[in-house]
Amino acid sequence: MAAKKLHQAVIDEINKIATNKNYQKKLLASYLPTKSNGTNKISVIEKSKETLEKKLLRILEAYENGVLDLHTYAERKKVLDKQLLSVLEKLQELNNKDLQTRKAKETSDKFKKYITKFNKEFESAEFKQRKELITRLINRVVVTNGRIHIDFSL
C-alpha cells in the first residue's frame, strides 16, 4: 500500500472514530473489559466476610466461657478460617476487577475527549504538529492483505 494512501486511510479512520459515536463505542468496547455487576457481588461477599468474622468471635466466646472444649473450638475455627480465606480471596479478586473497570472507563473517557479534540487541532495544524498528534494517538498501524488495523494508544 502506498504511503500516501495509507496516510489517508489512517486519517479517514480517525475521522470516522471522531464523528461516528456508534463506531467509537464499538472500538472502545474492544479495548474495555466486559461489564459486570461487581459492586453488587462485592457487597454480598463483604456481608459473608462479616458473618464469618462474627461466627469466629462467637466460637471464641463459647470456648472462653467453657461451652466448647479446645478440640471442638480448633476444628470449628479451622473450618471458619478456611471459609474466611476463600471469601477474602474472592473479595480481592472482585476489587481488582472493579479497579480495572474504573481505570478502563477513565481511559475511555480520555480517549473520547482526545479524539474529539483531535479533529479540530489536526485540521489547523502544520505538518510537524500533525505528525505529533498522530504519534500521540497511534501506537502502530498494521496492514495485512490490504486491510488496515490501527493500534491506538488507549
mmCIF file with all atom_site columns, C-alpha atoms in Angstrom:
data_model
loop_
_atom_site.group_PDB
_atom_site.id
_atom_site.type_symbol
_atom_site.label_atom_id
_atom_site.label_alt_id
_atom_site.label_comp_id
_atom_site.label_asym_id
_atom_site.label_entity_id
_atom_site.label_seq_id
_atom_site.pdbx_PDB_ins_code
_atom_site.Cartn_x
_atom_site.Cartn_y
_atom_site.Cartn_z
_atom_site.occupancy
_atom_site.B_iso_or_equiv
_atom_site.pdbx_formal_charge
_atom_site.auth_seq_id
_atom_site.auth_comp_id
_atom_site.auth_asym_id
_atom_site.auth_atom_id
_atom_site.pdbx_PDB_model_num
ATOM 1   C CA . MET A 1 1   ? 0.000   0.000   0.000  1.00 0.00 ? 1   MET A CA 1
ATOM 2   C CA . ALA A 1 2   ? 1.397   3.380   -0.972 1.00 0.00 ? 2   ALA A CA 1
ATOM 3   C CA . ALA A 1 3   ? 2.369   5.677   1.870  1.00 0.00 ? 3   ALA A CA 1
ATOM 4   C CA . LYS A 1 4   ? 0.027   8.431   0.721  1.00 0.00 ? 4   LYS A CA 1
ATOM 5   C CA . LYS A 1 5   ? -2.907  6.010   0.521  1.00 0.00 ? 5   LYS A CA 1
ATOM 6   C CA . LEU A 1 6   ? -2.054  4.571   3.935  1.00 0.00 ? 6   LEU A CA 1
ATOM 7   C CA . HIS A 1 7   ? -1.810  8.053   5.439  1.00 0.00 ? 7   HIS A CA 1
ATOM 8   C CA . GLN A 1 8   ? -5.218  8.960   4.046  1.00 0.00 ? 8   GLN A CA 1
ATOM 9   C CA . ALA A 1 9   ? -6.740  5.680   5.254  1.00 0.00 ? 9   ALA A CA 1
ATOM 10  C CA . VAL A 1 10  ? -5.459  6.346   8.783  1.00 0.00 ? 10  VAL A CA 1
ATOM 11  C CA . ILE A 1 11  ? -6.809  9.905   8.746  1.00 0.00 ? 11  ILE A CA 1
ATOM 12  C CA . ASP A 1 12  ? -10.166 8.650   7.418  1.00 0.00 ? 12  ASP A CA 1
ATOM 13  C CA . GLU A 1 13  ? -10.317 6.064   10.212 1.00 0.00 ? 13  GLU A CA 1
ATOM 14  C CA . ILE A 1 14  ? -9.587  8.703   12.854 1.00 0.00 ? 14  ILE A CA 1
ATOM 15  C CA . ASN A 1 15  ? -12.279 10.968  11.375 1.00 0.00 ? 15  ASN A CA 1
ATOM 16  C CA . LYS A 1 16  ? -14.728 8.079   11.389 1.00 0.00 ? 16  LYS A CA 1
ATOM 17  C CA . ILE A 1 17  ? -13.999 7.419   15.072 1.00 0.00 ? 17  ILE A CA 1
ATOM 18  C CA . ALA A 1 18  ? -14.308 11.101  15.950 1.00 0.00 ? 18  ALA A CA 1
ATOM 19  C CA . THR A 1 19  ? -17.593 11.653  14.126 1.00 0.00 ? 19  THR A CA 1
ATOM 20  C CA . ASN A 1 20  ? -19.418 8.314   14.372 1.00 0.00 ? 20  ASN A CA 1
ATOM 21  C CA . LYS A 1 21  ? -20.397 7.709   18.009 1.00 0.00 ? 21  LYS A CA 1
ATOM 22  C CA . ASN A 1 22  ? -21.561 4.126   17.354 1.00 0.00 ? 22  ASN A CA 1
ATOM 23  C CA . TYR A 1 23  ? -18.259 3.248   15.687 1.00 0.00 ? 23  TYR A CA 1
ATOM 24  C CA . GLN A 1 24  ? -16.392 4.921   18.547 1.00 0.00 ? 24  GLN A CA 1
ATOM 25  C CA . LYS A 1 25  ? -18.402 2.895   21.074 1.00 0.00 ? 25  LYS A CA 1
ATOM 26  C CA . LYS A 1 26  ? -17.667 -0.353  19.213 1.00 0.00 ? 26  LYS A CA 1
ATOM 27  C CA . LEU A 1 27  ? -13.945 0.430   19.053 1.00 0.00 ? 27  LEU A CA 1
ATOM 28  C CA . LEU A 1 28  ? -13.728 1.310   22.746 1.00 0.00 ? 28  LEU A CA 1
ATOM 29  C CA . ALA A 1 29  ? -15.699 -1.816  23.688 1.00 0.00 ? 29  ALA A CA 1
ATOM 30  C CA . SER A 1 30  ? -12.969 -3.923  22.125 1.00 0.00 ? 30  SER A CA 1
ATOM 31  C CA . TYR A 1 31  ? -10.424 -2.322  24.485 1.00 0.00 ? 31  TYR A CA 1
ATOM 32  C CA . LEU A 1 32  ? -12.532 -2.322  27.651 1.00 0.00 ? 32  LEU A CA 1
ATOM 33  C CA . PRO A 1 33  ? -13.146 -5.258  29.982 1.00 0.00 ? 33  PRO A CA 1
ATOM 34  C CA . THR A 1 34  ? -16.647 -6.667  29.954 1.00 0.00 ? 34  THR A CA 1
ATOM 35  C CA . LYS A 1 35  ? -19.033 -5.029  32.367 1.00 0.00 ? 35  LYS A CA 1
ATOM 36  C CA . SER A 1 36  ? -20.107 -6.905  35.444 1.00 0.00 ? 36  SER A CA 1
ATOM 37  C CA . ASN A 1 37  ? -22.258 -6.180  38.418 1.00 0.00 ? 37  ASN A CA 1
ATOM 38  C CA . GLY A 1 38  ? -19.127 -6.234  40.566 1.00 0.00 ? 38  GLY A CA 1
ATOM 39  C CA . THR A 1 39  ? -20.443 -3.730  43.105 1.00 0.00 ? 39  THR A CA 1
ATOM 40  C CA . ASN A 1 40  ? -23.394 -5.970  43.970 1.00 0.00 ? 40  ASN A CA 1
ATOM 41  C CA . LYS A 1 41  ? -21.137 -9.016  44.212 1.00 0.00 ? 41  LYS A CA 1
ATOM 42  C CA . ILE A 1 42  ? -18.676 -7.098  46.396 1.00 0.00 ? 42  ILE A CA 1
ATOM 43  C CA . SER A 1 43  ? -21.397 -6.119  48.877 1.00 0.00 ? 43  SER A CA 1
ATOM 44  C CA . VAL A 1 44  ? -22.625 -9.739  49.073 1.00 0.00 ? 44  VAL A CA 1
ATOM 45  C CA . ILE A 1 45  ? -19.076 -11.015 49.642 1.00 0.00 ? 45  ILE A CA 1
ATOM 46  C CA . GLU A 1 46  ? -18.446 -8.326  52.283 1.00 0.00 ? 46  GLU A CA 1
ATOM 47  C CA . LYS A 1 47  ? -21.580 -9.461  54.149 1.00 0.00 ? 47  LYS A CA 1
ATOM 48  C CA . SER A 1 48  ? -20.304 -13.060 54.017 1.00 0.00 ? 48  SER A CA 1
ATOM 49  C CA . LYS A 1 49  ? -16.990 -11.857 55.441 1.00 0.00 ? 49  LYS A CA 1
ATOM 50  C CA . GLU A 1 50  ? -18.729 -10.037 58.287 1.00 0.00 ? 50  GLU A CA 1
ATOM 51  C CA . THR A 1 51  ? -20.858 -13.114 59.040 1.00 0.00 ? 51  THR A CA 1
ATOM 52  C CA . LEU A 1 52  ? -17.801 -15.363 59.185 1.00 0.00 ? 52  LEU A CA 1
ATOM 53  C CA . GLU A 1 53  ? -15.955 -12.914 61.424 1.00 0.00 ? 53  GLU A CA 1
ATOM 54  C CA . LYS A 1 54  ? -18.950 -12.858 63.810 1.00 0.00 ? 54  LYS A CA 1
ATOM 55  C CA . LYS A 1 55  ? -19.033 -16.650 63.846 1.00 0.00 ? 55  LYS A CA 1
ATOM 56  C CA . LEU A 1 56  ? -15.330 -16.715 64.709 1.00 0.00 ? 56  LEU A CA 1
ATOM 57  C CA . LEU A 1 57  ? -15.954 -14.328 67.605 1.00 0.00 ? 57  LEU A CA 1
ATOM 58  C CA . ARG A 1 58  ? -18.909 -16.404 68.824 1.00 0.00 ? 58  ARG A CA 1
ATOM 59  C CA . ILE A 1 59  ? -16.960 -19.670 68.885 1.00 0.00 ? 59  ILE A CA 1
ATOM 60  C CA . LEU A 1 60  ? -14.100 -17.901 70.680 1.00 0.00 ? 60  LEU A CA 1
ATOM 61  C CA . GLU A 1 61  ? -16.549 -16.618 73.300 1.00 0.00 ? 61  GLU A CA 1
ATOM 62  C CA . ALA A 1 62  ? -18.058 -20.100 73.576 1.00 0.00 ? 62  ALA A CA 1
ATOM 63  C CA . TYR A 1 63  ? -14.595 -21.552 74.184 1.00 0.00 ? 63  TYR A CA 1
ATOM 64  C CA . GLU A 1 64  ? -13.695 -18.843 76.712 1.00 0.00 ? 64  GLU A CA 1
ATOM 65  C CA . ASN A 1 65  ? -16.985 -19.455 78.573 1.00 0.00 ? 65  ASN A CA 1
ATOM 66  C CA . GLY A 1 66  ? -16.356 -23.199 78.686 1.00 0.00 ? 66  GLY A CA 1
ATOM 67  C CA . VAL A 1 67  ? -19.185 -24.092 76.302 1.00 0.00 ? 67  VAL A CA 1
ATOM 68  C CA . LEU A 1 68  ? -16.736 -25.579 73.761 1.00 0.00 ? 68  LEU A CA 1
ATOM 69  C CA . ASP A 1 69  ? -13.719 -27.720 74.535 1.00 0.00 ? 69  ASP A CA 1
ATOM 70  C CA . LEU A 1 70  ? -10.360 -26.903 72.910 1.00 0.00 ? 70  LEU A CA 1
ATOM 71  C CA . HIS A 1 71  ? -10.597 -29.654 70.305 1.00 0.00 ? 71  HIS A CA 1
ATOM 72  C CA . THR A 1 72  ? -14.105 -28.622 69.124 1.00 0.00 ? 72  THR A CA 1
ATOM 73  C CA . TYR A 1 73  ? -13.092 -24.955 69.111 1.00 0.00 ? 73  TYR A CA 1
ATOM 74  C CA . ALA A 1 74  ? -9.982  -25.721 66.998 1.00 0.00 ? 74  ALA A CA 1
ATOM 75  C CA . GLU A 1 75  ? -11.991 -27.783 64.469 1.00 0.00 ? 75  GLU A CA 1
ATOM 76  C CA . ARG A 1 76  ? -14.688 -25.134 64.049 1.00 0.00 ? 76  ARG A CA 1
ATOM 77  C CA . LYS A 1 77  ? -12.128 -22.333 63.872 1.00 0.00 ? 77  LYS A CA 1
ATOM 78  C CA . LYS A 1 78  ? -10.177 -24.187 61.185 1.00 0.00 ? 78  LYS A CA 1
ATOM 79  C CA . VAL A 1 79  ? -13.319 -24.555 59.030 1.00 0.00 ? 79  VAL A CA 1
ATOM 80  C CA . LEU A 1 80  ? -14.306 -20.910 59.501 1.00 0.00 ? 80  LEU A CA 1
ATOM 81  C CA . ASP A 1 81  ? -10.765 -19.685 58.822 1.00 0.00 ? 81  ASP A CA 1
ATOM 82  C CA . LYS A 1 82  ? -10.698 -21.643 55.573 1.00 0.00 ? 82  LYS A CA 1
ATOM 83  C CA . GLN A 1 83  ? -14.063 -20.168 54.538 1.00 0.00 ? 83  GLN A CA 1
ATOM 84  C CA . LEU A 1 84  ? -12.931 -16.669 55.501 1.00 0.00 ? 84  LEU A CA 1
ATOM 85  C CA . LEU A 1 85  ? -9.733  -17.036 53.486 1.00 0.00 ? 85  LEU A CA 1
ATOM 86  C CA . SER A 1 86  ? -11.771 -18.078 50.445 1.00 0.00 ? 86  SER A CA 1
ATOM 87  C CA . VAL A 1 87  ? -14.107 -15.107 50.886 1.00 0.00 ? 87  VAL A CA 1
ATOM 88  C CA . LEU A 1 88  ? -11.178 -12.697 51.264 1.00 0.00 ? 88  LEU A CA 1
ATOM 89  C CA . GLU A 1 89  ? -9.573  -14.027 48.083 1.00 0.00 ? 89  GLU A CA 1
ATOM 90  C CA . LYS A 1 90  ? -12.839 -13.613 46.173 1.00 0.00 ? 90  LYS A CA 1
ATOM 91  C CA . LEU A 1 91  ? -13.267 -10.094 47.582 1.00 0.00 ? 91  LEU A CA 1
ATOM 92  C CA . GLN A 1 92  ? -9.741  -9.167  46.482 1.00 0.00 ? 92  GLN A CA 1
ATOM 93  C CA . GLU A 1 93  ? -10.415 -10.544 43.004 1.00 0.00 ? 93  GLU A CA 1
ATOM 94  C CA . LEU A 1 94  ? -13.647 -8.552  42.676 1.00 0.00 ? 94  LEU A CA 1
ATOM 95  C CA . ASN A 1 95  ? -11.990 -5.373  43.956 1.00 0.00 ? 95  ASN A CA 1
ATOM 96  C CA . ASN A 1 96  ? -9.195  -5.806  41.401 1.00 0.00 ? 96  ASN A CA 1
ATOM 97  C CA . LYS A 1 97  ? -11.731 -6.268  38.584 1.00 0.00 ? 97  LYS A CA 1
ATOM 98  C CA . ASP A 1 98  ? -13.662 -3.229  39.789 1.00 0.00 ? 98  ASP A CA 1
ATOM 99  C CA . LEU A 1 99  ? -10.471 -1.160  39.804 1.00 0.00 ? 99  LEU A CA 1
ATOM 100 C CA . GLN A 1 100 ? -9.600  -2.349  36.286 1.00 0.00 ? 100 GLN A CA 1
ATOM 101 C CA . THR A 1 101 ? -13.079 -1.425  35.080 1.00 0.00 ? 101 THR A CA 1
ATOM 102 C CA . ARG A 1 102 ? -12.874 2.047   36.603 1.00 0.00 ? 102 ARG A CA 1
ATOM 103 C CA . LYS A 1 103 ? -9.409  2.643   35.104 1.00 0.00 ? 103 LYS A CA 1
ATOM 104 C CA . ALA A 1 104 ? -10.612 1.440   31.712 1.00 0.00 ? 104 ALA A CA 1
ATOM 105 C CA . LYS A 1 105 ? -13.595 3.808   31.919 1.00 0.00 ? 105 LYS A CA 1
ATOM 106 C CA . GLU A 1 106 ? -11.286 6.725   32.733 1.00 0.00 ? 106 GLU A CA 1
ATOM 107 C CA . THR A 1 107 ? -9.034  5.795   29.808 1.00 0.00 ? 107 THR A CA 1
ATOM 108 C CA . SER A 1 108 ? -12.066 5.546   27.538 1.00 0.00 ? 108 SER A CA 1
ATOM 109 C CA . ASP A 1 109 ? -13.279 8.987   28.605 1.00 0.00 ? 109 ASP A CA 1
ATOM 110 C CA . LYS A 1 110 ? -9.825  10.490  27.990 1.00 0.00 ? 110 LYS A CA 1
ATOM 111 C CA . PHE A 1 111 ? -9.679  8.854   24.567 1.00 0.00 ? 111 PHE A CA 1
ATOM 112 C CA . LYS A 1 112 ? -13.122 10.231  23.635 1.00 0.00 ? 112 LYS A CA 1
ATOM 113 C CA . LYS A 1 113 ? -12.073 13.749  24.640 1.00 0.00 ? 113 LYS A CA 1
ATOM 114 C CA . TYR A 1 114 ? -8.785  13.464  22.780 1.00 0.00 ? 114 TYR A CA 1
ATOM 115 C CA . ILE A 1 115 ? -10.281 12.053  19.586 1.00 0.00 ? 115 ILE A CA 1
ATOM 116 C CA . THR A 1 116 ? -12.954 14.774  19.538 1.00 0.00 ? 116 THR A CA 1
ATOM 117 C CA . LYS A 1 117 ? -10.352 17.479  20.054 1.00 0.00 ? 117 LYS A CA 1
ATOM 118 C CA . PHE A 1 118 ? -8.010  15.780  17.593 1.00 0.00 ? 118 PHE A CA 1
ATOM 119 C CA . ASN A 1 119 ? -10.100 16.589  14.509 1.00 0.00 ? 119 ASN A CA 1
ATOM 120 C CA . LYS A 1 120 ? -10.216 20.306  15.278 1.00 0.00 ? 120 LYS A CA 1
ATOM 121 C CA . GLU A 1 121 ? -6.500  20.537  16.037 1.00 0.00 ? 121 GLU A CA 1
ATOM 122 C CA . PHE A 1 122 ? -5.471  18.361  13.115 1.00 0.00 ? 122 PHE A CA 1
ATOM 123 C CA . GLU A 1 123 ? -7.242  20.490  10.504 1.00 0.00 ? 123 GLU A CA 1
ATOM 124 C CA . SER A 1 124 ? -5.441  23.659  11.535 1.00 0.00 ? 124 SER A CA 1
ATOM 125 C CA . ALA A 1 125 ? -2.040  22.108  12.373 1.00 0.00 ? 125 ALA A CA 1
ATOM 126 C CA . GLU A 1 126 ? 1.166   22.315  10.408 1.00 0.00 ? 126 GLU A CA 1
ATOM 127 C CA . PHE A 1 127 ? 2.821   19.095  9.153  1.00 0.00 ? 127 PHE A CA 1
ATOM 128 C CA . LYS A 1 128 ? 5.083   18.707  12.211 1.00 0.00 ? 128 LYS A CA 1
ATOM 129 C CA . GLN A 1 129 ? 2.176   19.244  14.614 1.00 0.00 ? 129 GLN A CA 1
ATOM 130 C CA . ARG A 1 130 ? 0.010   16.786  12.656 1.00 0.00 ? 130 ARG A CA 1
ATOM 131 C CA . LYS A 1 131 ? 2.723   14.163  12.934 1.00 0.00 ? 131 LYS A CA 1
ATOM 132 C CA . GLU A 1 132 ? 2.951   14.777  16.687 1.00 0.00 ? 132 GLU A CA 1
ATOM 133 C CA . LEU A 1 133 ? -0.846  14.475  17.094 1.00 0.00 ? 133 LEU A CA 1
ATOM 134 C CA . ILE A 1 134 ? -0.903  11.189  15.214 1.00 0.00 ? 134 ILE A CA 1
ATOM 135 C CA . THR A 1 135 ? 2.079   9.856   17.164 1.00 0.00 ? 135 THR A CA 1
ATOM 136 C CA . ARG A 1 136 ? 0.288   10.515  20.464 1.00 0.00 ? 136 ARG A CA 1
ATOM 137 C CA . LEU A 1 137 ? -2.880  8.816   19.226 1.00 0.00 ? 137 LEU A CA 1
ATOM 138 C CA . ILE A 1 138 ? -1.488  5.740   17.465 1.00 0.00 ? 138 ILE A CA 1
ATOM 139 C CA . ASN A 1 139 ? 0.901   3.022   18.682 1.00 0.00 ? 139 ASN A CA 1
ATOM 140 C CA . ARG A 1 140 ? 1.203   1.317   15.305 1.00 0.00 ? 140 ARG A CA 1
ATOM 141 C CA . VAL A 1 141 ? -0.537  0.644   12.021 1.00 0.00 ? 141 VAL A CA 1
ATOM 142 C CA . VAL A 1 142 ? -0.610  -2.896  10.640 1.00 0.00 ? 142 VAL A CA 1
ATOM 143 C CA . VAL A 1 143 ? -1.504  -3.616  7.015  1.00 0.00 ? 143 VAL A CA 1
ATOM 144 C CA . THR A 1 144 ? -2.427  -7.219  6.201  1.00 0.00 ? 144 THR A CA 1
ATOM 145 C CA . ASN A 1 145 ? -3.780  -8.233  2.798  1.00 0.00 ? 145 ASN A CA 1
ATOM 146 C CA . GLY A 1 146 ? -4.802  -4.659  2.074  1.00 0.00 ? 146 GLY A CA 1
ATOM 147 C CA . ARG A 1 147 ? -6.674  -4.313  5.405  1.00 0.00 ? 147 ARG A CA 1
ATOM 148 C CA . ILE A 1 148 ? -5.549  -1.673  7.852  1.00 0.00 ? 148 ILE A CA 1
ATOM 149 C CA . HIS A 1 149 ? -5.581  -2.189  11.609 1.00 0.00 ? 149 HIS A CA 1
ATOM 150 C CA . ILE A 1 150 ? -4.748  0.768   13.842 1.00 0.00 ? 150 ILE A CA 1
ATOM 151 C CA . ASP A 1 151 ? -3.486  0.086   17.355 1.00 0.00 ? 151 ASP A CA 1
ATOM 152 C CA . PHE A 1 152 ? -4.476  3.192   19.316 1.00 0.00 ? 152 PHE A CA 1
ATOM 153 C CA . SER A 1 153 ? -2.743  4.477   22.443 1.00 0.00 ? 153 SER A CA 1
ATOM 154 C CA . LEU A 1 154 ? -5.537  3.942   24.913 1.00 0.00 ? 154 LEU A CA 1
#
